[in-house]
PDB file of C-alpha atoms in Angstrom:
ATOM      1  CA  MET A 158    -105.395  61.455 160.067  1.00  0.00           C
ATOM      2  CA  VAL A 159    -103.200  62.591 157.189  1.00  0.00           C
ATOM      3  CA  LYS A 160     -99.822  61.532 155.803  1.00  0.00           C
ATOM      4  CA  THR A 161     -97.117  63.963 156.926  1.00  0.00           C
ATOM      5  CA  ILE A 162     -93.338  64.111 156.442  1.00  0.00           C
ATOM      6  CA  ILE A 163     -91.396  64.899 159.631  1.00  0.00           C
ATOM      7  CA  ILE A 164     -87.836  64.807 160.937  1.00  0.00           C
ATOM      8  CA  GLU A 165     -86.912  63.797 164.479  1.00  0.00           C
ATOM      9  CA  GLU A 166     -83.248  64.751 164.147  1.00  0.00           C
ATOM     10  CA  HIS A 167     -81.217  66.901 161.779  1.00  0.00           C
ATOM     11  CA  GLY A 168     -79.117  65.270 159.077  1.00  0.00           C
ATOM     12  CA  GLY A 169     -79.324  63.881 155.563  1.00  0.00           C
ATOM     13  CA  ALA A 170     -82.354  63.064 153.452  1.00  0.00           C
ATOM     14  CA  GLU A 171     -82.571  59.661 155.121  1.00  0.00           C
ATOM     15  CA  LYS A 172     -83.886  61.418 158.248  1.00  0.00           C
ATOM     16  CA  PHE A 173     -87.328  61.941 156.724  1.00  0.00           C
ATOM     17  CA  LYS A 174     -90.183  59.902 158.176  1.00  0.00           C
ATOM     18  CA  LEU A 175     -93.691  59.496 156.734  1.00  0.00           C
ATOM     19  CA  VAL A 176     -96.189  59.387 159.602  1.00  0.00           C
ATOM     20  CA  ASP A 177     -99.930  59.686 160.220  1.00  0.00           C
ATOM     21  CA  ARG A 178    -100.968  62.835 162.076  1.00  0.00           C
ATOM     22  CA  GLU A 179    -104.297  64.235 163.228  1.00  0.00           C
ATOM     23  CA  VAL A 180    -105.129  67.548 161.588  1.00  0.00           C
ATOM     24  CA  GLY A 181    -107.797  69.097 163.817  1.00  0.00           C
ATOM     25  CA  GLU A 182    -109.827  72.273 163.382  1.00  0.00           C
ATOM     26  CA  PRO A 183    -108.489  75.780 162.736  1.00  0.00           C
ATOM     27  CA  GLY A 184    -108.428  78.272 165.589  1.00  0.00           C
ATOM     28  CA  PRO A 185    -108.691  82.065 165.359  1.00  0.00           C
ATOM     29  CA  GLY A 186    -106.648  83.402 162.446  1.00  0.00           C
ATOM     30  CA  GLN A 187    -106.069  79.923 161.013  1.00  0.00           C
ATOM     31  CA  ILE A 188    -107.293  77.795 158.110  1.00  0.00           C
ATOM     32  CA  ARG A 189    -107.191  74.114 157.229  1.00  0.00           C
ATOM     33  CA  ILE A 190    -105.975  73.468 153.697  1.00  0.00           C
ATOM     34  CA  ARG A 191    -106.084  70.196 151.736  1.00  0.00           C
ATOM     35  CA  HIS A 192    -102.976  70.086 149.558  1.00  0.00           C
ATOM     36  CA  HIS A 193    -102.825  69.103 145.899  1.00  0.00           C
ATOM     37  CA  ALA A 194     -99.077  69.778 145.637  1.00  0.00           C
ATOM     38  CA  CYS A 195     -96.183  71.137 147.692  1.00  0.00           C
ATOM     39  CA  GLY A 196     -93.048  73.011 146.680  1.00  0.00           C
ATOM     40  CA  LEU A 197     -89.378  72.036 147.032  1.00  0.00           C
ATOM     41  CA  ASN A 198     -86.871  74.679 148.089  1.00  0.00           C
ATOM     42  CA  PHE A 199     -83.315  74.964 149.380  1.00  0.00           C
ATOM     43  CA  ILE A 200     -84.605  76.330 152.682  1.00  0.00           C
ATOM     44  CA  ASP A 201     -86.083  72.855 153.231  1.00  0.00           C
ATOM     45  CA  VAL A 202     -82.574  71.418 152.897  1.00  0.00           C
ATOM     46  CA  TYR A 203     -81.152  74.001 155.317  1.00  0.00           C
ATOM     47  CA  GLN A 204     -83.831  73.161 157.899  1.00  0.00           C
ATOM     48  CA  ARG A 205     -83.433  69.399 157.480  1.00  0.00           C
ATOM     49  CA  SER A 206     -79.631  69.527 157.751  1.00  0.00           C
ATOM     50  CA  GLY A 207     -79.634  71.795 160.779  1.00  0.00           C
ATOM     51  CA  LEU A 208     -78.047  74.824 159.087  1.00  0.00           C
ATOM     52  CA  TYR A 209     -81.301  76.512 160.118  1.00  0.00           C
ATOM     53  CA  PRO A 210     -82.017  74.600 163.364  1.00  0.00           C
ATOM     54  CA  MET A 211     -85.596  73.771 164.351  1.00  0.00           C
ATOM     55  CA  GLN A 212     -87.182  72.430 167.513  1.00  0.00           C
ATOM     56  CA  LEU A 213     -87.671  68.723 166.829  1.00  0.00           C
ATOM     57  CA  PRO A 214     -89.629  66.676 165.950  1.00  0.00           C
ATOM     58  CA  HIS A 215     -91.087  68.928 163.255  1.00  0.00           C
ATOM     59  CA  ALA A 216     -93.072  68.642 160.053  1.00  0.00           C
ATOM     60  CA  MET A 217     -91.251  69.852 156.943  1.00  0.00           C
ATOM     61  CA  GLY A 218     -91.941  72.001 153.862  1.00  0.00           C
ATOM     62  CA  MET A 219     -92.565  75.722 153.359  1.00  0.00           C
ATOM     63  CA  GLU A 220     -94.850  75.934 150.323  1.00  0.00           C
ATOM     64  CA  GLY A 221     -98.078  74.399 149.092  1.00  0.00           C
ATOM     65  CA  ALA A 222    -101.304  74.792 147.141  1.00  0.00           C
ATOM     66  CA  GLY A 223    -104.747  73.287 147.535  1.00  0.00           C
ATOM     67  CA  VAL A 224    -108.302  73.938 148.674  1.00  0.00           C
ATOM     68  CA  VAL A 225    -109.408  75.629 151.898  1.00  0.00           C
ATOM     69  CA  GLU A 226    -111.414  73.127 153.969  1.00  0.00           C
ATOM     70  CA  ALA A 227    -112.153  75.164 157.084  1.00  0.00           C
ATOM     71  CA  VAL A 228    -111.703  78.769 158.235  1.00  0.00           C
ATOM     72  CA  GLY A 229    -111.117  79.990 161.774  1.00  0.00           C
ATOM     73  CA  GLU A 230    -112.538  83.050 163.473  1.00  0.00           C
ATOM     74  CA  GLY A 231    -111.305  86.379 162.124  1.00  0.00           C
ATOM     75  CA  VAL A 232    -110.190  85.143 158.704  1.00  0.00           C
ATOM     76  CA  THR A 233    -111.854  87.296 156.049  1.00  0.00           C
ATOM     77  CA  HIS A 234    -109.732  87.000 152.899  1.00  0.00           C
ATOM     78  CA  LEU A 235    -110.398  83.260 152.426  1.00  0.00           C
ATOM     79  CA  LYS A 236    -113.478  81.041 152.597  1.00  0.00           C
ATOM     80  CA  VAL A 237    -114.210  77.325 152.461  1.00  0.00           C
ATOM     81  CA  GLY A 238    -113.742  76.000 148.919  1.00  0.00           C
ATOM     82  CA  ASP A 239    -111.252  78.664 147.826  1.00  0.00           C
ATOM     83  CA  ARG A 240    -108.232  77.634 145.802  1.00  0.00           C
ATOM     84  CA  ALA A 241    -105.165  78.909 147.653  1.00  0.00           C
ATOM     85  CA  ALA A 242    -101.376  78.829 147.713  1.00  0.00           C
ATOM     86  CA  TYR A 243     -98.716  79.959 150.143  1.00  0.00           C
ATOM     87  CA  ALA A 244     -95.105  80.187 151.202  1.00  0.00           C
ATOM     88  CA  SER A 245     -95.151  80.521 154.950  1.00  0.00           C
ATOM     89  CA  MET A 246     -93.746  79.802 158.351  1.00  0.00           C
ATOM     90  CA  PRO A 247     -93.953  77.490 160.214  1.00  0.00           C
ATOM     91  CA  PRO A 248     -92.723  74.499 158.196  1.00  0.00           C
ATOM     92  CA  GLY A 249     -95.256  71.745 157.602  1.00  0.00           C
ATOM     93  CA  ALA A 250     -96.254  71.728 153.932  1.00  0.00           C
ATOM     94  CA  TYR A 251     -95.085  68.175 153.178  1.00  0.00           C
ATOM     95  CA  CYS A 252     -98.457  66.644 154.042  1.00  0.00           C
ATOM     96  CA  GLU A 253    -101.917  65.864 152.726  1.00  0.00           C
ATOM     97  CA  ALA A 254    -103.568  68.586 154.822  1.00  0.00           C
ATOM     98  CA  ARG A 255    -102.657  70.967 157.634  1.00  0.00           C
ATOM     99  CA  VAL A 256    -103.945  73.681 159.946  1.00  0.00           C
ATOM    100  CA  MET A 257    -101.875  76.856 159.594  1.00  0.00           C
ATOM    101  CA  PRO A 258    -101.909  80.644 160.007  1.00  0.00           C
ATOM    102  CA  ALA A 259    -104.082  82.241 157.329  1.00  0.00           C
ATOM    103  CA  ALA A 260    -102.331  85.598 156.914  1.00  0.00           C
ATOM    104  CA  GLN A 261     -99.767  84.398 154.363  1.00  0.00           C
ATOM    105  CA  VAL A 262    -102.144  82.096 152.458  1.00  0.00           C
ATOM    106  CA  CYS A 263    -103.227  83.739 149.201  1.00  0.00           C
ATOM    107  CA  PRO A 264    -106.265  83.165 146.951  1.00  0.00           C
ATOM    108  CA  LEU A 265    -104.992  81.368 143.826  1.00  0.00           C
ATOM    109  CA  PRO A 266    -106.371  82.538 140.452  1.00  0.00           C
ATOM    110  CA  ASP A 267    -108.199  79.888 138.415  1.00  0.00           C
ATOM    111  CA  ALA A 268    -105.731  80.437 135.547  1.00  0.00           C
ATOM    112  CA  ILE A 269    -102.882  79.023 137.679  1.00  0.00           C
ATOM    113  CA  SER A 270    -102.794  75.278 138.409  1.00  0.00           C
ATOM    114  CA  PHE A 271    -102.225  73.827 141.876  1.00  0.00           C
ATOM    115  CA  GLU A 272     -98.829  72.481 140.794  1.00  0.00           C
ATOM    116  CA  GLN A 273     -97.822  75.881 139.464  1.00  0.00           C
ATOM    117  CA  GLY A 274     -99.057  77.526 142.643  1.00  0.00           C
ATOM    118  CA  ALA A 275     -97.107  75.112 144.824  1.00  0.00           C
ATOM    119  CA  ALA A 276     -93.955  75.644 142.765  1.00  0.00           C
ATOM    120  CA  MET A 277     -94.066  79.420 142.457  1.00  0.00           C
ATOM    121  CA  MET A 278     -94.923  81.052 145.760  1.00  0.00           C
ATOM    122  CA  LEU A 279     -91.626  80.972 147.641  1.00  0.00           C
ATOM    123  CA  LYS A 280     -89.425  81.358 144.584  1.00  0.00           C
ATOM    124  CA  GLY A 281     -91.720  83.833 142.818  1.00  0.00           C
ATOM    125  CA  MET A 282     -92.194  86.134 145.794  1.00  0.00           C
ATOM    126  CA  THR A 283     -88.441  85.930 146.371  1.00  0.00           C
ATOM    127  CA  VAL A 284     -87.907  87.229 142.826  1.00  0.00           C
ATOM    128  CA  GLU A 285     -90.539  89.912 143.465  1.00  0.00           C
ATOM    129  CA  TYR A 286     -88.707  91.295 146.485  1.00  0.00           C
ATOM    130  CA  LEU A 287     -85.290  90.980 144.809  1.00  0.00           C
ATOM    131  CA  PHE A 288     -86.371  93.162 141.902  1.00  0.00           C
ATOM    132  CA  HIS A 289     -88.800  95.504 143.646  1.00  0.00           C
ATOM    133  CA  ARG A 290     -88.195  95.700 147.412  1.00  0.00           C
ATOM    134  CA  THR A 291     -84.426  95.519 147.996  1.00  0.00           C
ATOM    135  CA  THR A 292     -82.692  98.195 145.911  1.00  0.00           C
ATOM    136  CA  PRO A 293     -83.801 100.366 142.971  1.00  0.00           C
ATOM    137  CA  ILE A 294     -83.219  98.606 139.626  1.00  0.00           C
ATOM    138  CA  ALA A 295     -83.934 100.517 136.430  1.00  0.00           C
ATOM    139  CA  LYS A 296     -84.570  99.397 132.882  1.00  0.00           C
ATOM    140  CA  GLY A 297     -81.198  98.765 131.231  1.00  0.00           C
ATOM    141  CA  ASP A 298     -79.361  98.009 134.483  1.00  0.00           C
ATOM    142  CA  PHE A 299     -77.107  94.957 134.660  1.00  0.00           C
ATOM    143  CA  VAL A 300     -77.890  92.231 137.202  1.00  0.00           C
ATOM    144  CA  LEU A 301     -75.656  89.209 137.834  1.00  0.00           C
ATOM    145  CA  PHE A 302     -77.684  86.177 138.914  1.00  0.00           C
ATOM    146  CA  HIS A 303     -76.006  82.947 140.042  1.00  0.00           C
ATOM    147  CA  ALA A 304     -77.645  79.541 139.490  1.00  0.00           C
ATOM    148  CA  ALA A 305     -79.669  81.070 136.688  1.00  0.00           C
ATOM    149  CA  ALA A 306     -81.129  77.712 135.581  1.00  0.00           C
ATOM    150  CA  GLY A 307     -82.458  76.846 139.033  1.00  0.00           C
ATOM    151  CA  GLY A 308     -85.972  77.327 140.313  1.00  0.00           C
ATOM    152  CA  VAL A 309     -85.518  80.947 141.381  1.00  0.00           C
ATOM    153  CA  GLY A 310     -83.110  81.642 138.528  1.00  0.00           C
ATOM    154  CA  LEU A 311     -85.440  80.792 135.650  1.00  0.00           C
ATOM    155  CA  LEU A 312     -88.140  82.973 137.170  1.00  0.00           C
ATOM    156  CA  ALA A 313     -85.607  85.789 137.609  1.00  0.00           C
ATOM    157  CA  CYS A 314     -84.531  85.494 133.972  1.00  0.00           C
ATOM    158  CA  GLN A 315     -88.109  85.933 132.807  1.00  0.00           C
ATOM    159  CA  TRP A 316     -88.862  88.700 135.296  1.00  0.00           C
ATOM    160  CA  ALA A 317     -85.784  90.667 134.248  1.00  0.00           C
ATOM    161  CA  LYS A 318     -86.639  90.368 130.562  1.00  0.00           C
ATOM    162  CA  SER A 319     -90.201  91.533 131.181  1.00  0.00           C
ATOM    163  CA  GLU A 320     -88.847  94.737 132.724  1.00  0.00           C
ATOM    164  CA  GLY A 321     -85.956  95.443 130.367  1.00  0.00           C
ATOM    165  CA  ILE A 322     -83.264  94.506 132.910  1.00  0.00           C
ATOM    166  CA  ARG A 323     -80.068  93.030 131.476  1.00  0.00           C
ATOM    167  CA  LEU A 324     -79.541  89.788 133.393  1.00  0.00           C
ATOM    168  CA  ILE A 325     -76.201  87.978 133.254  1.00  0.00           C
ATOM    169  CA  GLY A 326     -76.558  84.445 134.578  1.00  0.00           C
ATOM    170  CA  THR A 327     -74.126  81.772 135.664  1.00  0.00           C
ATOM    171  CA  ALA A 328     -74.703  78.008 135.547  1.00  0.00           C
ATOM    172  CA  GLY A 329     -72.664  74.820 135.697  1.00  0.00           C
ATOM    173  CA  THR A 330     -73.266  73.321 132.244  1.00  0.00           C
ATOM    174  CA  ASP A 331     -73.745  74.565 128.700  1.00  0.00           C
ATOM    175  CA  GLU A 332     -77.225  73.020 128.728  1.00  0.00           C
ATOM    176  CA  LYS A 333     -78.211  74.979 131.822  1.00  0.00           C
ATOM    177  CA  CYS A 334     -76.787  78.146 130.298  1.00  0.00           C
ATOM    178  CA  GLN A 335     -78.899  77.592 127.200  1.00  0.00           C
ATOM    179  CA  LEU A 336     -81.967  77.118 129.379  1.00  0.00           C
ATOM    180  CA  ALA A 337     -81.325  80.434 131.133  1.00  0.00           C
ATOM    181  CA  LEU A 338     -80.924  82.183 127.782  1.00  0.00           C
ATOM    182  CA  GLU A 339     -84.193  80.698 126.543  1.00  0.00           C
ATOM    183  CA  HIS A 340     -85.910  82.100 129.628  1.00  0.00           C
ATOM    184  CA  GLY A 341     -84.699  85.652 129.140  1.00  0.00           C
ATOM    185  CA  ALA A 342     -81.111  85.990 130.363  1.00  0.00           C
ATOM    186  CA  GLU A 343     -79.147  88.274 128.039  1.00  0.00           C
ATOM    187  CA  PHE A 344     -75.933  86.345 128.727  1.00  0.00           C
ATOM    188  CA  CYS A 345     -75.133  83.185 130.658  1.00  0.00           C
ATOM    189  CA  ILE A 346     -71.659  82.030 131.705  1.00  0.00           C
ATOM    190  CA  ASN A 347     -70.659  78.413 132.316  1.00  0.00           C
ATOM    191  CA  TYR A 348     -68.596  78.919 135.458  1.00  0.00           C
ATOM    192  CA  ARG A 349     -66.877  75.533 135.024  1.00  0.00           C
ATOM    193  CA  ASN A 350     -65.018  76.534 131.861  1.00  0.00           C
ATOM    194  CA  ALA A 351     -64.796  80.329 132.062  1.00  0.00           C
ATOM    195  CA  ASP A 352     -63.467  82.988 134.418  1.00  0.00           C
ATOM    196  CA  TRP A 353     -66.882  84.379 135.201  1.00  0.00           C
ATOM    197  CA  VAL A 354     -65.609  87.475 137.020  1.00  0.00           C
ATOM    198  CA  SER A 355     -63.527  88.580 134.022  1.00  0.00           C
ATOM    199  CA  THR A 356     -66.359  87.709 131.646  1.00  0.00           C
ATOM    200  CA  VAL A 357     -68.847  89.829 133.608  1.00  0.00           C
ATOM    201  CA  ARG A 358     -66.425  92.731 133.476  1.00  0.00           C
ATOM    202  CA  GLU A 359     -66.056  92.328 129.705  1.00  0.00           C
ATOM    203  CA  LEU A 360     -69.815  92.134 129.165  1.00  0.00           C
ATOM    204  CA  THR A 361     -70.314  95.379 131.076  1.00  0.00           C
ATOM    205  CA  GLY A 362     -67.553  97.305 129.333  1.00  0.00           C
ATOM    206  CA  GLY A 363     -65.320  97.027 132.370  1.00  0.00           C
ATOM    207  CA  LYS A 364     -67.788  98.799 134.642  1.00  0.00           C
ATOM    208  CA  GLY A 365     -69.341  95.845 136.473  1.00  0.00           C
ATOM    209  CA  VAL A 366     -72.963  95.148 137.266  1.00  0.00           C
ATOM    210  CA  HIS A 367     -75.354  97.327 139.247  1.00  0.00           C
ATOM    211  CA  VAL A 368     -76.653  94.441 141.374  1.00  0.00           C
ATOM    212  CA  VAL A 369     -75.588  90.872 142.209  1.00  0.00           C
ATOM    213  CA  MET A 370     -78.261  88.381 143.335  1.00  0.00           C
ATOM    214  CA  ASP A 371     -76.444  85.454 144.932  1.00  0.00           C
ATOM    215  CA  ALA A 372     -78.072  82.411 146.553  1.00  0.00           C
ATOM    216  CA  VAL A 373     -74.985  80.201 146.144  1.00  0.00           C
ATOM    217  CA  GLY A 374     -73.135  81.668 149.108  1.00  0.00           C
ATOM    218  CA  LYS A 375     -69.607  80.628 150.061  1.00  0.00           C
ATOM    219  CA  ASP A 376     -68.320  79.640 146.597  1.00  0.00           C
ATOM    220  CA  THR A 377     -69.367  82.816 144.778  1.00  0.00           C
ATOM    221  CA  PHE A 378     -69.298  85.542 147.434  1.00  0.00           C
ATOM    222  CA  ASP A 379     -65.831  87.020 146.847  1.00  0.00           C
ATOM    223  CA  GLY A 380     -66.144  86.912 143.073  1.00  0.00           C
ATOM    224  CA  SER A 381     -69.575  88.497 143.245  1.00  0.00           C
ATOM    225  CA  LEU A 382     -68.170  91.529 145.062  1.00  0.00           C
ATOM    226  CA  ASP A 383     -65.518  91.848 142.338  1.00  0.00           C
ATOM    227  CA  CYS A 384     -68.261  91.982 139.688  1.00  0.00           C
ATOM    228  CA  LEU A 385     -69.940  95.079 141.144  1.00  0.00           C
ATOM    229  CA  ARG A 386     -69.473  98.599 139.867  1.00  0.00           C
ATOM    230  CA  PRO A 387     -68.913 101.413 142.395  1.00  0.00           C
ATOM    231  CA  LEU A 388     -71.926 101.863 144.697  1.00  0.00           C
ATOM    232  CA  GLY A 389     -73.268  98.503 143.514  1.00  0.00           C
ATOM    233  CA  MET A 390     -75.480  96.310 145.684  1.00  0.00           C
ATOM    234  CA  MET A 391     -74.702  92.726 146.695  1.00  0.00           C
ATOM    235  CA  ILE A 392     -77.855  90.779 147.614  1.00  0.00           C
ATOM    236  CA  SER A 393     -76.825  87.555 149.351  1.00  0.00           C
ATOM    237  CA  PHE A 394     -80.038  85.581 149.758  1.00  0.00           C
ATOM    238  CA  GLY A 395     -78.981  81.937 150.086  1.00  0.00           C
ATOM    239  CA  ASN A 396     -76.296  79.404 150.998  1.00  0.00           C
ATOM    240  CA  ALA A 397     -76.472  76.583 148.441  1.00  0.00           C
ATOM    241  CA  SER A 398     -72.688  76.000 148.630  1.00  0.00           C
ATOM    242  CA  GLY A 399     -72.494  76.723 152.352  1.00  0.00           C
ATOM    243  CA  PRO A 400     -72.721  79.848 154.507  1.00  0.00           C
ATOM    244  CA  VAL A 401     -70.553  82.848 153.683  1.00  0.00           C
ATOM    245  CA  PRO A 402     -67.640  82.957 156.153  1.00  0.00           C
ATOM    246  CA  PRO A 403     -66.951  86.102 158.190  1.00  0.00           C
ATOM    247  CA  PHE A 404     -65.396  88.876 156.117  1.00  0.00           C
ATOM    248  CA  ASN A 405     -63.913  92.313 156.700  1.00  0.00           C
ATOM    249  CA  ILE A 406     -66.646  94.869 156.029  1.00  0.00           C
ATOM    250  CA  GLY A 407     -63.914  97.439 155.514  1.00  0.00           C
ATOM    251  CA  ALA A 408     -63.118  95.802 152.175  1.00  0.00           C
ATOM    252  CA  LEU A 409     -66.329  97.231 150.723  1.00  0.00           C
ATOM    253  CA  GLY A 410     -64.843 100.754 150.703  1.00  0.00           C
ATOM    254  CA  PRO A 411     -61.798 100.168 148.472  1.00  0.00           C
ATOM    255  CA  LYS A 412     -63.882  97.974 146.153  1.00  0.00           C
ATOM    256  CA  GLY A 413     -66.107 100.959 145.339  1.00  0.00           C
ATOM    257  CA  SER A 414     -68.191 101.840 148.405  1.00  0.00           C
ATOM    258  CA  LEU A 415     -70.228  98.711 147.828  1.00  0.00           C
ATOM    259  CA  LYS A 416     -73.475  97.888 149.616  1.00  0.00           C
ATOM    260  CA  ILE A 417     -74.500  94.474 150.895  1.00  0.00           C
ATOM    261  CA  THR A 418     -77.685  92.999 152.326  1.00  0.00           C
ATOM    262  CA  ARG A 419     -78.846  89.578 153.493  1.00  0.00           C
ATOM    263  CA  PRO A 420     -82.661  89.590 153.131  1.00  0.00           C
ATOM    264  CA  THR A 421     -85.175  86.801 153.671  1.00  0.00           C
ATOM    265  CA  LEU A 422     -88.591  86.354 152.139  1.00  0.00           C
ATOM    266  CA  PHE A 423     -90.199  85.850 155.536  1.00  0.00           C
ATOM    267  CA  THR A 424     -89.306  89.366 156.685  1.00  0.00           C
ATOM    268  CA  HIS A 425     -91.102  90.759 153.635  1.00  0.00           C
ATOM    269  CA  ILE A 426     -94.234  88.623 153.934  1.00  0.00           C
ATOM    270  CA  ALA A 427     -94.611  88.904 157.712  1.00  0.00           C
ATOM    271  CA  ASP A 428     -97.090  91.738 157.111  1.00  0.00           C
ATOM    272  CA  HIS A 429    -100.368  90.356 155.753  1.00  0.00           C
ATOM    273  CA  ALA A 430    -101.068  93.230 153.350  1.00  0.00           C
ATOM    274  CA  THR A 431     -97.527  93.195 151.948  1.00  0.00           C
ATOM    275  CA  CYS A 432     -97.644  89.432 151.442  1.00  0.00           C
ATOM    276  CA  GLN A 433    -100.943  89.637 149.569  1.00  0.00           C
ATOM    277  CA  ALA A 434     -99.638  92.515 147.398  1.00  0.00           C
ATOM    278  CA  MET A 435     -96.470  90.577 146.525  1.00  0.00           C
ATOM    279  CA  ALA A 436     -98.513  87.518 145.608  1.00  0.00           C
ATOM    280  CA  ALA A 437    -100.866  89.613 143.484  1.00  0.00           C
ATOM    281  CA  HIS A 438     -97.884  91.074 141.590  1.00  0.00           C
ATOM    282  CA  LEU A 439     -96.522  87.575 141.016  1.00  0.00           C
ATOM    283  CA  PHE A 440     -99.906  86.249 139.858  1.00  0.00           C
ATOM    284  CA  GLU A 441    -100.185  89.181 137.441  1.00  0.00           C
ATOM    285  CA  LYS A 442     -96.826  88.298 135.880  1.00  0.00           C
ATOM    286  CA  VAL A 443     -97.838  84.648 135.471  1.00  0.00           C
ATOM    287  CA  VAL A 444    -101.379  85.187 134.190  1.00  0.00           C
ATOM    288  CA  SER A 445    -100.107  87.754 131.657  1.00  0.00           C
ATOM    289  CA  GLY A 446     -97.573  85.242 130.322  1.00  0.00           C
ATOM    290  CA  ALA A 447     -94.560  87.390 131.238  1.00  0.00           C
ATOM    291  CA  VAL A 448     -93.419  84.642 133.626  1.00  0.00           C
ATOM    292  CA  GLU A 449     -94.114  80.992 132.821  1.00  0.00           C
ATOM    293  CA  ILE A 450     -94.152  78.346 135.551  1.00  0.00           C
ATOM    294  CA  THR A 451     -93.050  75.018 134.070  1.00  0.00           C
ATOM    295  CA  ILE A 452     -92.845  71.933 136.272  1.00  0.00           C
ATOM    296  CA  GLU A 453     -89.696  70.015 135.360  1.00  0.00           C
ATOM    297  CA  GLN A 454     -89.648  67.384 138.133  1.00  0.00           C
ATOM    298  CA  ARG A 455     -92.347  65.666 140.200  1.00  0.00           C
ATOM    299  CA  PHE A 456     -91.910  63.408 143.237  1.00  0.00           C
ATOM    300  CA  PRO A 457     -94.691  61.736 145.243  1.00  0.00           C
ATOM    301  CA  LEU A 458     -94.931  62.615 148.926  1.00  0.00           C
ATOM    302  CA  ALA A 459     -93.379  59.305 149.983  1.00  0.00           C
ATOM    303  CA  GLN A 460     -90.275  60.085 147.871  1.00  0.00           C
ATOM    304  CA  VAL A 461     -89.378  63.453 149.408  1.00  0.00           C
ATOM    305  CA  ALA A 462     -85.908  62.101 150.253  1.00  0.00           C
ATOM    306  CA  ASP A 463     -85.227  61.466 146.560  1.00  0.00           C
ATOM    307  CA  ALA A 464     -86.377  65.002 145.759  1.00  0.00           C
ATOM    308  CA  HIS A 465     -83.915  66.436 148.287  1.00  0.00           C
ATOM    309  CA  ARG A 466     -81.061  64.336 146.935  1.00  0.00           C
ATOM    310  CA  ALA A 467     -81.774  65.554 143.405  1.00  0.00           C
ATOM    311  CA  LEU A 468     -81.916  69.181 144.535  1.00  0.00           C
ATOM    312  CA  GLU A 469     -78.688  68.957 146.543  1.00  0.00           C
ATOM    313  CA  GLY A 470     -76.973  67.105 143.699  1.00  0.00           C
ATOM    314  CA  ARG A 471     -77.833  69.935 141.287  1.00  0.00           C
ATOM    315  CA  GLN A 472     -79.780  67.447 139.194  1.00  0.00           C
ATOM    316  CA  THR A 473     -82.874  69.635 138.908  1.00  0.00           C
ATOM    317  CA  THR A 474     -83.742  72.550 136.663  1.00  0.00           C
ATOM    318  CA  GLY A 475     -86.619  74.969 136.978  1.00  0.00           C
ATOM    319  CA  GLN A 476     -89.504  74.024 139.244  1.00  0.00           C
ATOM    320  CA  THR A 477     -89.969  70.806 141.239  1.00  0.00           C
ATOM    321  CA  VAL A 478     -93.114  69.797 143.103  1.00  0.00           C
ATOM    322  CA  ILE A 479     -94.119  67.145 145.619  1.00  0.00           C
ATOM    323  CA  THR A 480     -97.388  65.611 144.489  1.00  0.00           C
ATOM    324  CA  VAL A 481    -100.027  64.747 147.081  1.00  0.00           C
ATOM    325  CA  GLY A 482    -102.775  62.178 146.660  1.00  0.00           C
TER     326      GLY A 482
END
């Protein structure tokens, strides 16, 4: 029996329950992993609230790191005793141990701690696909990134700098803007005291950015389109302020024949080989020092509700982990 966080109905953070569950043995294509830490992500909030509905009751959490305890038939890339990390469907990472599909679980290099592994997989592979698998981005191109001091944002700042991409961030305080700058953003705009659309235009000589990466959603969508240069790409990959309402796709023509996409990480990592390649690229960035994974907040498993409240209240910066054991 292991401690596991579940929800029995959608709603606020108070809906979490800590229960004892039997783990069992892995079947074909599965492993059992004993967690050392789990990640915290906005997708967890969307699933808990019901924005992304789930069949209930259901265990929660999309990301974790630990040691492989058992391996099912047909699993060849992992063995008992391996250090491993993952971001993967189905939810269930908020627990001491679990049985899960092995295909998206990745061997974790010794140079990366369990906490770093738990904090980096979902956000780091998201940054990997944003910069390498969504639209061509060349050295010297401008990218606008909202919530630049958040978990994904600070990784994106570092990733962009490592590849000579000119990242313009937005954040809600001067302190968060400074943090984004320290992590590699070329510019960062405090959206609470500046017209960020006009500022982006000024910073790009009136041309606009090549790409917008927007996980905020409803509050920034229209302005993000206005920041793009002709033929620019809008990547809407999250809904932190709420889902983007319906809009007239015809507006993209007069604004400069703009392009728009709404990708998800789980489409990219559904293929085992692609998932492992994305993780290897991420691990390379971290081990080389180009991207640093710093844990800013820690919450024990029993305090997952507090972690969610902090995340939703925009009280976190960088990476947050749920500690296990």
